[in-house]
PDB file of C-alpha atoms and ligand atoms in Angstrom:
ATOM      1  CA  UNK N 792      75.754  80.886 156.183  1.00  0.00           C
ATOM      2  CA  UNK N 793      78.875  81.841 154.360  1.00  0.00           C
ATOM      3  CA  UNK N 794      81.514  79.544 154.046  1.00  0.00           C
ATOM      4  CA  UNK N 795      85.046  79.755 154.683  1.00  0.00           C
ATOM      5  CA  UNK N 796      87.517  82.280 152.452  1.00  0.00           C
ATOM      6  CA  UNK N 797      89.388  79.521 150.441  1.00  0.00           C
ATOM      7  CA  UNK N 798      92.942  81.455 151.607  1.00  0.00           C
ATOM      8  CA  UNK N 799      91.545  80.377 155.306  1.00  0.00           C
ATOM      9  CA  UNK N 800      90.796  77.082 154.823  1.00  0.00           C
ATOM     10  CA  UNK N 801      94.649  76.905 153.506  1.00  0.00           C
ATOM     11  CA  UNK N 802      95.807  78.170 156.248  1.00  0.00           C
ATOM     12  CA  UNK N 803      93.746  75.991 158.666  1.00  0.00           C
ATOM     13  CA  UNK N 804      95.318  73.037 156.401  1.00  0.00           C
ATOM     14  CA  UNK N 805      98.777  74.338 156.743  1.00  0.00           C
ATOM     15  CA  UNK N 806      98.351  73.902 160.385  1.00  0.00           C
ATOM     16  CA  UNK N 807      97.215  77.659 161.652  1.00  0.00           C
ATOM     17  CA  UNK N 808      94.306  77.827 164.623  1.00  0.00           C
ATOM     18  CA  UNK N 809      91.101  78.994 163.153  1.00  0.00           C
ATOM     19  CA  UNK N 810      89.209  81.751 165.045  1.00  0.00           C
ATOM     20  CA  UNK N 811      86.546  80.740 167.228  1.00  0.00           C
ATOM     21  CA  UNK N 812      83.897  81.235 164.554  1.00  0.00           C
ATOM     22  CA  UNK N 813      85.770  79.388 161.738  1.00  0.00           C
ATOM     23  CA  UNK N 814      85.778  76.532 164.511  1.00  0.00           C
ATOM     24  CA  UNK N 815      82.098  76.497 164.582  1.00  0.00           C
ATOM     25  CA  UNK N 816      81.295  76.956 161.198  1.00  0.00           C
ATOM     26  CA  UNK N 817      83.930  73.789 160.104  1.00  0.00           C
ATOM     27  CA  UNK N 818      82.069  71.779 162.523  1.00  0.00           C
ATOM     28  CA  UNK N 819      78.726  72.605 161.369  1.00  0.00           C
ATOM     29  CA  UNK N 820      79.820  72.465 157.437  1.00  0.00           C
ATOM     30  CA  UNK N 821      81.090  69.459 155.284  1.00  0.00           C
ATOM     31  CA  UNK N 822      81.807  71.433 153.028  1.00  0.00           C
ATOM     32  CA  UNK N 823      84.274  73.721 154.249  1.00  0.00           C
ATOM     33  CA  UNK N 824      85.942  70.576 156.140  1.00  0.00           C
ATOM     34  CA  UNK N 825      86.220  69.236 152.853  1.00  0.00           C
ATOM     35  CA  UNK N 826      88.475  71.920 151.630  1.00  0.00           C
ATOM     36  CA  UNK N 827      90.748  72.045 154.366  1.00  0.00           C
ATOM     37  CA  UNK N 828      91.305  68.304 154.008  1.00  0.00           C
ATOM     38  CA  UNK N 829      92.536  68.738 149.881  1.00  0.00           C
ATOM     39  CA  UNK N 830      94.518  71.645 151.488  1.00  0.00           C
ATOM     40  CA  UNK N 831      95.726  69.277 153.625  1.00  0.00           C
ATOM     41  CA  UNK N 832      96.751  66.681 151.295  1.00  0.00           C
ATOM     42  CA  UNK N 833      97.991  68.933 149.310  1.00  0.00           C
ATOM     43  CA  UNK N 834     100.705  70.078 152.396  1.00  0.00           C
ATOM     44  CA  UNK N 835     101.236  66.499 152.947  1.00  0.00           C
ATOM     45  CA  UNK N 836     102.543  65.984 149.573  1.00  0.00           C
ATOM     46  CA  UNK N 837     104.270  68.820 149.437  1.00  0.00           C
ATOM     47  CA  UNK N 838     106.323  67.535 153.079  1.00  0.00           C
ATOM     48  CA  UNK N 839     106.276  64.003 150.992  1.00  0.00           C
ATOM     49  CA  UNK N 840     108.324  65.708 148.959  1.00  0.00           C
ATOM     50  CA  UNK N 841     110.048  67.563 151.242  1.00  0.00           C
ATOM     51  CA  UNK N 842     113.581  65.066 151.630  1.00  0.00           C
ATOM     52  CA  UNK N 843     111.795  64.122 155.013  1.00  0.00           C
ATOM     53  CA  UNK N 844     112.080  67.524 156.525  1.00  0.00           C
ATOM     54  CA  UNK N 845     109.069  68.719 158.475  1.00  0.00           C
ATOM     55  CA  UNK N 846     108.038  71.990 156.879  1.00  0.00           C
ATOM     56  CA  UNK N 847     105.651  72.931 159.472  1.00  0.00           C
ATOM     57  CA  UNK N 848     106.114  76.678 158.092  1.00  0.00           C
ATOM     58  CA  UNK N 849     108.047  77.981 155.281  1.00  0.00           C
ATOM     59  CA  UNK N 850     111.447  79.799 155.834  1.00  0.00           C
ATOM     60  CA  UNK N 851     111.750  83.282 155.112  1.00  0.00           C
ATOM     61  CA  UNK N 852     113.553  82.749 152.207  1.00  0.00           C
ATOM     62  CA  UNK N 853     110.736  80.920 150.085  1.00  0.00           C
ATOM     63  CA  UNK N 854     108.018  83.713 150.770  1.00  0.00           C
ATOM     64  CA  UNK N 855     110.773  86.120 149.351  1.00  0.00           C
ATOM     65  CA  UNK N 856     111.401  83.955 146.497  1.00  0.00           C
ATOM     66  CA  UNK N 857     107.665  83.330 145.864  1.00  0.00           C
ATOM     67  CA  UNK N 858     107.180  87.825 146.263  1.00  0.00           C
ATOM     68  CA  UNK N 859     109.986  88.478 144.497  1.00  0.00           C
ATOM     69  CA  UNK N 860     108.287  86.101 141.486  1.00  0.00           C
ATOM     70  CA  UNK N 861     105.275  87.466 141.632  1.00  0.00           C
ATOM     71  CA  UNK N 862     105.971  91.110 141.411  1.00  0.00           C
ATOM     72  CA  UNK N 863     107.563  90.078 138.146  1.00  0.00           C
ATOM     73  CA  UNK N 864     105.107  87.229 137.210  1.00  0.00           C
ATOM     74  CA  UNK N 865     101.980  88.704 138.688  1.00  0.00           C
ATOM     75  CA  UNK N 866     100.780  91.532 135.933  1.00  0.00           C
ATOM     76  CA  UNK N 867     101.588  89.007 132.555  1.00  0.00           C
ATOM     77  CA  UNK N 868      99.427  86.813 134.148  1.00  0.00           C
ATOM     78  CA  UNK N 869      96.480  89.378 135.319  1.00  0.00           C
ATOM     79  CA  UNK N 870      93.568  87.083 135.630  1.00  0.00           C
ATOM     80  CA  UNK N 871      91.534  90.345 134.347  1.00  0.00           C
ATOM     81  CA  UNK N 872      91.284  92.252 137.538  1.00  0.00           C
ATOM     82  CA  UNK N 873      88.787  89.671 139.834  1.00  0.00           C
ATOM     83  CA  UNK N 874      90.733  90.146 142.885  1.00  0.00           C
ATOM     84  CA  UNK N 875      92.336  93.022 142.252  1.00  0.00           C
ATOM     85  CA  UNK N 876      93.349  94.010 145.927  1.00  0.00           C
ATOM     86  CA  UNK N 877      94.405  90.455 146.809  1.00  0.00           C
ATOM     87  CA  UNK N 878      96.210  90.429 142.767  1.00  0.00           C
ATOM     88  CA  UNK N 879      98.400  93.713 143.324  1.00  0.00           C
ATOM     89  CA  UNK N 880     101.705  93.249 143.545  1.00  0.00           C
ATOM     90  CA  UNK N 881     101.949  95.565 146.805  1.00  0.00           C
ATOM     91  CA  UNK N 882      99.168  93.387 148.926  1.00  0.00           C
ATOM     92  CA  UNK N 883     102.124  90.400 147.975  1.00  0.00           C
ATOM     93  CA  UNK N 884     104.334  92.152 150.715  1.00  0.00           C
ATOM     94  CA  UNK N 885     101.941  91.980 153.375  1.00  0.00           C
ATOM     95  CA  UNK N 886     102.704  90.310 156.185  1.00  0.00           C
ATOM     96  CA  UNK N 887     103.655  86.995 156.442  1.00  0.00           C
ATOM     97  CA  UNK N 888     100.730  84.425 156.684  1.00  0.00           C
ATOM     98  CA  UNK N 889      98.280  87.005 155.738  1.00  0.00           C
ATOM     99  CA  UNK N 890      95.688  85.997 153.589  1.00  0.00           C
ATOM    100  CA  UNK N 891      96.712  88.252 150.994  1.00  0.00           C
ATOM    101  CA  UNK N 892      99.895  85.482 151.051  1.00  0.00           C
ATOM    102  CA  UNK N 893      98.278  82.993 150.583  1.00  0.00           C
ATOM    103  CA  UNK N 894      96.111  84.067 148.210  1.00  0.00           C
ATOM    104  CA  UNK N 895      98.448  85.245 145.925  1.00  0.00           C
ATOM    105  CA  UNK N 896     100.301  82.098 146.528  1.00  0.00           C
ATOM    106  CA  UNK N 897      97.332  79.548 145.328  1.00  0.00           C
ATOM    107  CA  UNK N 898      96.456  81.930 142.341  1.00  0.00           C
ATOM    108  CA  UNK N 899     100.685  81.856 141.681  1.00  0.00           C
ATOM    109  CA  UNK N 900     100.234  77.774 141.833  1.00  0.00           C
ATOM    110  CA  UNK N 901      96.778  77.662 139.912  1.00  0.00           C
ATOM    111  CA  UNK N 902      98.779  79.899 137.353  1.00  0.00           C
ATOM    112  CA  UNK N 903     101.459  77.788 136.759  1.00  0.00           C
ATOM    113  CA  UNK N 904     100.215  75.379 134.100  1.00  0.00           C
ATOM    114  CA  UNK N 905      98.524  78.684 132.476  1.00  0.00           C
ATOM    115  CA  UNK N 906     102.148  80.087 132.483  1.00  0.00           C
ATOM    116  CA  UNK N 907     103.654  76.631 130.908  1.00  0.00           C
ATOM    117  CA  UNK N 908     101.285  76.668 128.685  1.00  0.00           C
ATOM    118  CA  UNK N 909     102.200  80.092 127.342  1.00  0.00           C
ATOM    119  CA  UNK N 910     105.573  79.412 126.971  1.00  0.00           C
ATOM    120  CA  UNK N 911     105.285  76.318 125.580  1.00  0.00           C
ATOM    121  CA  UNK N 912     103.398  77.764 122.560  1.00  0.00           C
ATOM    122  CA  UNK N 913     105.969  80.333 122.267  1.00  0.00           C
ATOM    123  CA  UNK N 914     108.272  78.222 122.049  1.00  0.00           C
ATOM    124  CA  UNK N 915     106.440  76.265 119.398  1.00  0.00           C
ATOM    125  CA  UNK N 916     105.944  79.434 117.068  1.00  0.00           C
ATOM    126  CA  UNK N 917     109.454  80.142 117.485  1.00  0.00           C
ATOM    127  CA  UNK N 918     109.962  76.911 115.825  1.00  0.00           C
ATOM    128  CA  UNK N 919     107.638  76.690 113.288  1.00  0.00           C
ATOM    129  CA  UNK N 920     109.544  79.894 112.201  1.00  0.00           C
ATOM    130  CA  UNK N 921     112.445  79.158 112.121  1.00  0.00           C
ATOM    131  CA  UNK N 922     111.508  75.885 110.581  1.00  0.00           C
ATOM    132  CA  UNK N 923     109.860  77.728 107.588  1.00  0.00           C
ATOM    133  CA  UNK N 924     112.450  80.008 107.340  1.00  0.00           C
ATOM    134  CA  UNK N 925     114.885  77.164 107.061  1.00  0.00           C
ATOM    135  CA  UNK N 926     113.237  75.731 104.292  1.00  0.00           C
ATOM    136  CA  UNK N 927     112.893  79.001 102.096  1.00  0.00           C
ATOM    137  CA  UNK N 928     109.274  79.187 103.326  1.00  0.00           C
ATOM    138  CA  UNK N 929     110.008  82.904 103.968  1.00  0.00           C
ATOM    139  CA  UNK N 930     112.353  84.642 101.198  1.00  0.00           C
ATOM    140  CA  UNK N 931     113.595  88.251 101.129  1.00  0.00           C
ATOM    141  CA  UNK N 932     110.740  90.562  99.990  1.00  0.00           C
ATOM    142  CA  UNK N 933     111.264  91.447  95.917  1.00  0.00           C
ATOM    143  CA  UNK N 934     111.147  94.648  94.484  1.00  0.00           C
ATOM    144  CA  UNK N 935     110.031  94.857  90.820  1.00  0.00           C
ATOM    145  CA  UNK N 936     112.183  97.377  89.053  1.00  0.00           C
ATOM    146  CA  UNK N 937     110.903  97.010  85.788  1.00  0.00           C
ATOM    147  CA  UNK N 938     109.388  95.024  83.525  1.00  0.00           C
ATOM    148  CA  UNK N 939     108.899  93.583  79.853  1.00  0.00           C
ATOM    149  CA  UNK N 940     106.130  92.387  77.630  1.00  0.00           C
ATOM    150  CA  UNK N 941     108.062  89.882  75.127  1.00  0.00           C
ATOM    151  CA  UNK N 942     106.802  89.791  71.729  1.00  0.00           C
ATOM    152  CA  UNK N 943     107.387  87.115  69.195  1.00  0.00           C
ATOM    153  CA  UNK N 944     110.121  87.612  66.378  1.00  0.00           C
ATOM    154  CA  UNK N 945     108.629  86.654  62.912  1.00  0.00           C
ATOM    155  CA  UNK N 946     109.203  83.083  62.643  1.00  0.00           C
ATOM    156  CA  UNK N 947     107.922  82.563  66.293  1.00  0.00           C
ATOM    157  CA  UNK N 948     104.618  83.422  65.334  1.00  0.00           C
ATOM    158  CA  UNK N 949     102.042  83.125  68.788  1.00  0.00           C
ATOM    159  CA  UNK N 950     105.364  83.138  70.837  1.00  0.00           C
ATOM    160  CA  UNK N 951     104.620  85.676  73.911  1.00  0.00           C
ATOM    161  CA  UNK N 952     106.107  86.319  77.538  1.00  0.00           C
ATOM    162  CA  UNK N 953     106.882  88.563  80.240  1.00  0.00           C
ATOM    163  CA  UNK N 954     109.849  89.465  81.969  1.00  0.00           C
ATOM    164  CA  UNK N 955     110.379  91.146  85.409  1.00  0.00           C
ATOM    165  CA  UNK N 956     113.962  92.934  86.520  1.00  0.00           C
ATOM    166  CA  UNK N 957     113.507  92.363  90.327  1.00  0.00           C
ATOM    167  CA  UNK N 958     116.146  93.591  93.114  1.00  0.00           C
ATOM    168  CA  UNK N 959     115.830  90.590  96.229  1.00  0.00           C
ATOM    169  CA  UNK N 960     118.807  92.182  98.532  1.00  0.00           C
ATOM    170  CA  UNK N 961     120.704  94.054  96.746  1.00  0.00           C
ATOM    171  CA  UNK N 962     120.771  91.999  93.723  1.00  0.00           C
ATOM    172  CA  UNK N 963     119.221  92.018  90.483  1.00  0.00           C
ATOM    173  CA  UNK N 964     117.685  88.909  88.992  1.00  0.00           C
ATOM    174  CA  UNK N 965     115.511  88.515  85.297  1.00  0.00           C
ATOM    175  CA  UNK N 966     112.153  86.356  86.065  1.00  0.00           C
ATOM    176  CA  UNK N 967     111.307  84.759  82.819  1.00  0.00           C
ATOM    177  CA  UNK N 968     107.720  83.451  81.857  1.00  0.00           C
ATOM    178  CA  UNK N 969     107.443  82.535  78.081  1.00  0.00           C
ATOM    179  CA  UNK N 970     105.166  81.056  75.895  1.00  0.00           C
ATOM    180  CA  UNK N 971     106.053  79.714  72.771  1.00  0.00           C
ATOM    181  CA  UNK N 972     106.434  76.491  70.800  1.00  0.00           C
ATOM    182  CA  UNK N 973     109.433  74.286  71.873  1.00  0.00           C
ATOM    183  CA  UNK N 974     111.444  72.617  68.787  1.00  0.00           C
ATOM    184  CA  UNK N 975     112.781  69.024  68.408  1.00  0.00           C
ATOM    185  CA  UNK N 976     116.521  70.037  69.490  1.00  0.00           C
ATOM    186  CA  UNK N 977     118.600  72.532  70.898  1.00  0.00           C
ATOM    187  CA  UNK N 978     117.567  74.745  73.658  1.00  0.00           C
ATOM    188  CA  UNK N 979     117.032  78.194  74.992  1.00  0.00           C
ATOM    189  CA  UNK N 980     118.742  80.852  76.101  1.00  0.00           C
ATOM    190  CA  UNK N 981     118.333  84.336  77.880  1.00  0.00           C
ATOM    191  CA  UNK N 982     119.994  87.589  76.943  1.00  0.00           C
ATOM    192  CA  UNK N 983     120.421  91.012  78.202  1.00  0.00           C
ATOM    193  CA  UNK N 984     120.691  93.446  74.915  1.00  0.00           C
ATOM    194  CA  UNK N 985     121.331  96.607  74.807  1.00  0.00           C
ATOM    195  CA  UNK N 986     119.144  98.861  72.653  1.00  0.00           C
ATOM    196  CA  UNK N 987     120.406  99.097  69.751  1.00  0.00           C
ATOM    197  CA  UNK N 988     121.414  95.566  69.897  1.00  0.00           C
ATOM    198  CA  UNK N 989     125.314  96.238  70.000  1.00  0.00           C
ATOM    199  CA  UNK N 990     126.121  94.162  72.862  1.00  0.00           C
ATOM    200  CA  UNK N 991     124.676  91.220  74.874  1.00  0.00           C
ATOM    201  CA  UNK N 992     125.099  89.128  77.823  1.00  0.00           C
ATOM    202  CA  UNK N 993     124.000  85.673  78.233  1.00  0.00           C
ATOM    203  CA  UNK N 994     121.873  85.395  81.704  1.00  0.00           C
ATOM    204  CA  UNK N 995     121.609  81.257  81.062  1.00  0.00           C
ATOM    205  CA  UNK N 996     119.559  78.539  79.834  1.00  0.00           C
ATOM    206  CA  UNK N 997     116.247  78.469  79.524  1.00  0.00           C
ATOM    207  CA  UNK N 998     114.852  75.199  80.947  1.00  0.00           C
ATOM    208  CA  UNK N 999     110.800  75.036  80.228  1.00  0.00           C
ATOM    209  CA  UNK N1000     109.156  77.703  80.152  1.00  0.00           C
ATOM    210  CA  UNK N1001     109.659  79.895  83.262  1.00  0.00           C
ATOM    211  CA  UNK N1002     113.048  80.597  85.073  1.00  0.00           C
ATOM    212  CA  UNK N1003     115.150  82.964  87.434  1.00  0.00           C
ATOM    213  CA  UNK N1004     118.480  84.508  86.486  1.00  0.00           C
ATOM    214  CA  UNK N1005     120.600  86.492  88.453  1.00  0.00           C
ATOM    215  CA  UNK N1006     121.922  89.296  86.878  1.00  0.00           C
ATOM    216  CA  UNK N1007     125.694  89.575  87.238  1.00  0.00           C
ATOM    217  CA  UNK N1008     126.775  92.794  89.412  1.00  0.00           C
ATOM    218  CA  UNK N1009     129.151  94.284  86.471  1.00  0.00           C
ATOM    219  CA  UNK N1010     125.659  94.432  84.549  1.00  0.00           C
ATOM    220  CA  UNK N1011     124.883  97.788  83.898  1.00  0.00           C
ATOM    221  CA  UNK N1012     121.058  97.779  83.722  1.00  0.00           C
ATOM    222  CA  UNK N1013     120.854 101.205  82.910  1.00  0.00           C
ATOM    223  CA  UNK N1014     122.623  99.883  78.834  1.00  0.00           C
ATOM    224  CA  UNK N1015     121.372  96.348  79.246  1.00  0.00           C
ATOM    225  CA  UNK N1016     117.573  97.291  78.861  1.00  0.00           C
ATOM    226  CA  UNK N1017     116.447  94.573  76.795  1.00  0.00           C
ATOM    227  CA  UNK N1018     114.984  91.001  77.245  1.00  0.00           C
ATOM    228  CA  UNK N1019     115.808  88.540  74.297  1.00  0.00           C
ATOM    229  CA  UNK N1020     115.033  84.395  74.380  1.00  0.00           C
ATOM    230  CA  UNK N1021     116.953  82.943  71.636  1.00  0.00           C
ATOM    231  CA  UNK N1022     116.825  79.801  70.315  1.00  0.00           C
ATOM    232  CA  UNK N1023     119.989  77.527  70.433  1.00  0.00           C
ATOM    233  CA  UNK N1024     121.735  74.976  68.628  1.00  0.00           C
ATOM    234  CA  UNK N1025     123.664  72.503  70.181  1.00  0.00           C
ATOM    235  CA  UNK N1026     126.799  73.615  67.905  1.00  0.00           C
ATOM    236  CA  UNK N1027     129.290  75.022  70.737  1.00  0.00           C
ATOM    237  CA  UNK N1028     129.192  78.297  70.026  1.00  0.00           C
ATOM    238  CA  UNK N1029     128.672  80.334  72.888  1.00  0.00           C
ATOM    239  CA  UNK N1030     127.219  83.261  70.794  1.00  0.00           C
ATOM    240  CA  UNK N1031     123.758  84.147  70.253  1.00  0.00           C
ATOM    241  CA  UNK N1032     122.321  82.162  67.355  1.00  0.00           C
ATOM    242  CA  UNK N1033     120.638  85.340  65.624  1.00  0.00           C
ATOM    243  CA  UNK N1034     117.298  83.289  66.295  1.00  0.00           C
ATOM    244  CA  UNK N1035     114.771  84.834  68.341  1.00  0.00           C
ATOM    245  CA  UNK N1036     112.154  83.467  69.503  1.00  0.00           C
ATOM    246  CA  UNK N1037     110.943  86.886  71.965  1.00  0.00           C
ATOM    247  CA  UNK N1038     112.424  89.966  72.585  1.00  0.00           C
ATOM    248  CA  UNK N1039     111.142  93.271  74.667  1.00  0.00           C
ATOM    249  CA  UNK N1040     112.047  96.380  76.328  1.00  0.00           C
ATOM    250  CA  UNK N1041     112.049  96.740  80.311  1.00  0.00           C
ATOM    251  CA  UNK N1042     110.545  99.788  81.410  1.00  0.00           C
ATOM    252  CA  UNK N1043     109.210 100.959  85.289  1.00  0.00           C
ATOM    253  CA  UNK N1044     105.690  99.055  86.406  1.00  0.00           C
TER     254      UNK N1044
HETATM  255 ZN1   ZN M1480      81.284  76.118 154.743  1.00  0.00          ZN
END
C-alpha cells in the first residue's frame, strides 16, 4: 500500500475532494489521515490569522505572488535536485491547484527558515566586518620599499636595529625597531640623512624601542636614503645632537 503524495493530502486539508481511491485509502490508513489533519490545522491557523475572512481558496493574486517568488527564490535555494520536476521553476506555472503548486508551495514554506537563516548570517559577517574594520582590525596592505640594517656608532657599542621605508596608500612611513641601551635622561630621535650627511630631517621621537613615522610628502626619498637614531638632550635645541646611537643605509628588499 502506498500512501498518499504529501502535496495531496494538502490539498485534501485545504478542502479539495479526494479521488475515489484516495477516499479509500484515508479510510483504511491512520496514517495518511494523520497528515491531512496537521494540513488541516495548519489552514486553520492560517484563516485564524486571516482578519476573520474565510479563505476557502487563495485569490489569484497570492499564487502570482508566491510564482513570481519562486522563480526568483527557487534556484538559491536548490535543495540539490530531489524533486527536480516538481523544483523547476517552469512546473511553478502549472495550473492552479496542481500538485506541482502545492508542492512547490510547502518546499517554498519549509524553505523559509533555511532562507532566514542565510540571511541572517550574512548579515552577521557583514558586521563583524565592518566591526573589525572599524577598529583598525583590517589596515591598508604595506608595501616595503626598502630597507635598513642599523649598525651601532662607536660609543653605542651592541646597539643594533632595522628600519623599513614602507608606502601604506600613497604615503611613505619609516618603521623603526632598535636595540640598544637606553640612558638615564634625554631621549631619542629619528632622522632621515642624506648620504653624505649634508642634510637631515627629523621624522620624531623615539618612544621605546619600536615606532612608526610618517614621512613628510616634500621628502625626497630618492636624497634622504639614510636611517639615523640619535640620542637627545633635553637642551631645546631642535638640531641633531651629533650623538648616534645607529645609523644605516636603505636599499630595495
Ligand atoms: Zn497512507
Amino acid at each position: 500500500m502506498s500512501h498518499l503524495d504529501p502535496e495531496v493530502a494538502a490539498l485534501l486539508a485545504m478542502g479539495e475532494q479526494p479521488s475515489d481511491a484516495d477516499r479509500r485509502h484515508l479510510d483504511a490508513c491512520a496514517d495518511c489521515r494523520a497528515e491531512v489533519d496537521s494540513f488541516g490545522r495548519a489552514v486553520l491557523a492560517g484563516r485564524a490569522s486571516g482578519a476573520g475572512e474565510p479563505l476557502l481558496t487563495p485569490p489569484d493574486r497570492v499564487w502570482e505572488s508566491i510564482r513570481s517568488e519562486l522563480s526568483l527564490s527557487t534556484p538559491m535555494l536548490d535543495d540539490g535536485g530531489q524533486d527536480d520536476a516538481d523544483s523547476a521553476p517552469a512546473s511553478v506555472g502549472a495550473s492552479r491547484g496542481s500538485r506541482s503548486h502545492l508542492a512547490s508551495r510547502r518546499r517554498r514554506v519549509s524553505r523559509r527558515p533555511v532562507f532566514f537563516v542565510l540571511a541572517g548570517a550574512a548579515v552577521a559577517v557583514v558586521a563583524i566586518v565592518a566591526g573589525v574594520w572599524a577598529s583598525g582590525g583590517i589596515v591598508p596592505k604595506a608595501d616595503v620599499i626598502s630597507e635598513a640594517r642599523l649598525d651601532g656608532l662607536p660609543g653605542w657599542s651592541g646597539a643594533g636595529g632595522e628600519a623599513l621605508l614602507e608606502r601604506v596608500d600613497g604615503h611613505d612611513r619609516v618603521v623603526i625597531d632598535l636595540a640598544a641601551s637606553v640612558p638615564d635622561d634625554g631621549y631619542r630621535e629619528v632622522w632621515l640623512l642624506t648620504a653624505d650627511a649634508s642634510d637631515l630631517v627629523s621624522l620624531g621621537t623615539l618612544d621605546g624601542s619600536t615606532g612608526t613615522f610618517d614621512v613628510p610628502d616634500a621628502v625626497d626619498l630618492s636624497r634622504f636614503t639614510v636611517v639615523d637614531i640619535s640620542q637627545e638632550d633635553v637642551d631645546g635645541d631642535p638640531g641633531h645632537s651629533g650623538d648616534s646611537i645607529v645609523r644605516g643605509t636603505l636599499s630595495p628588499p
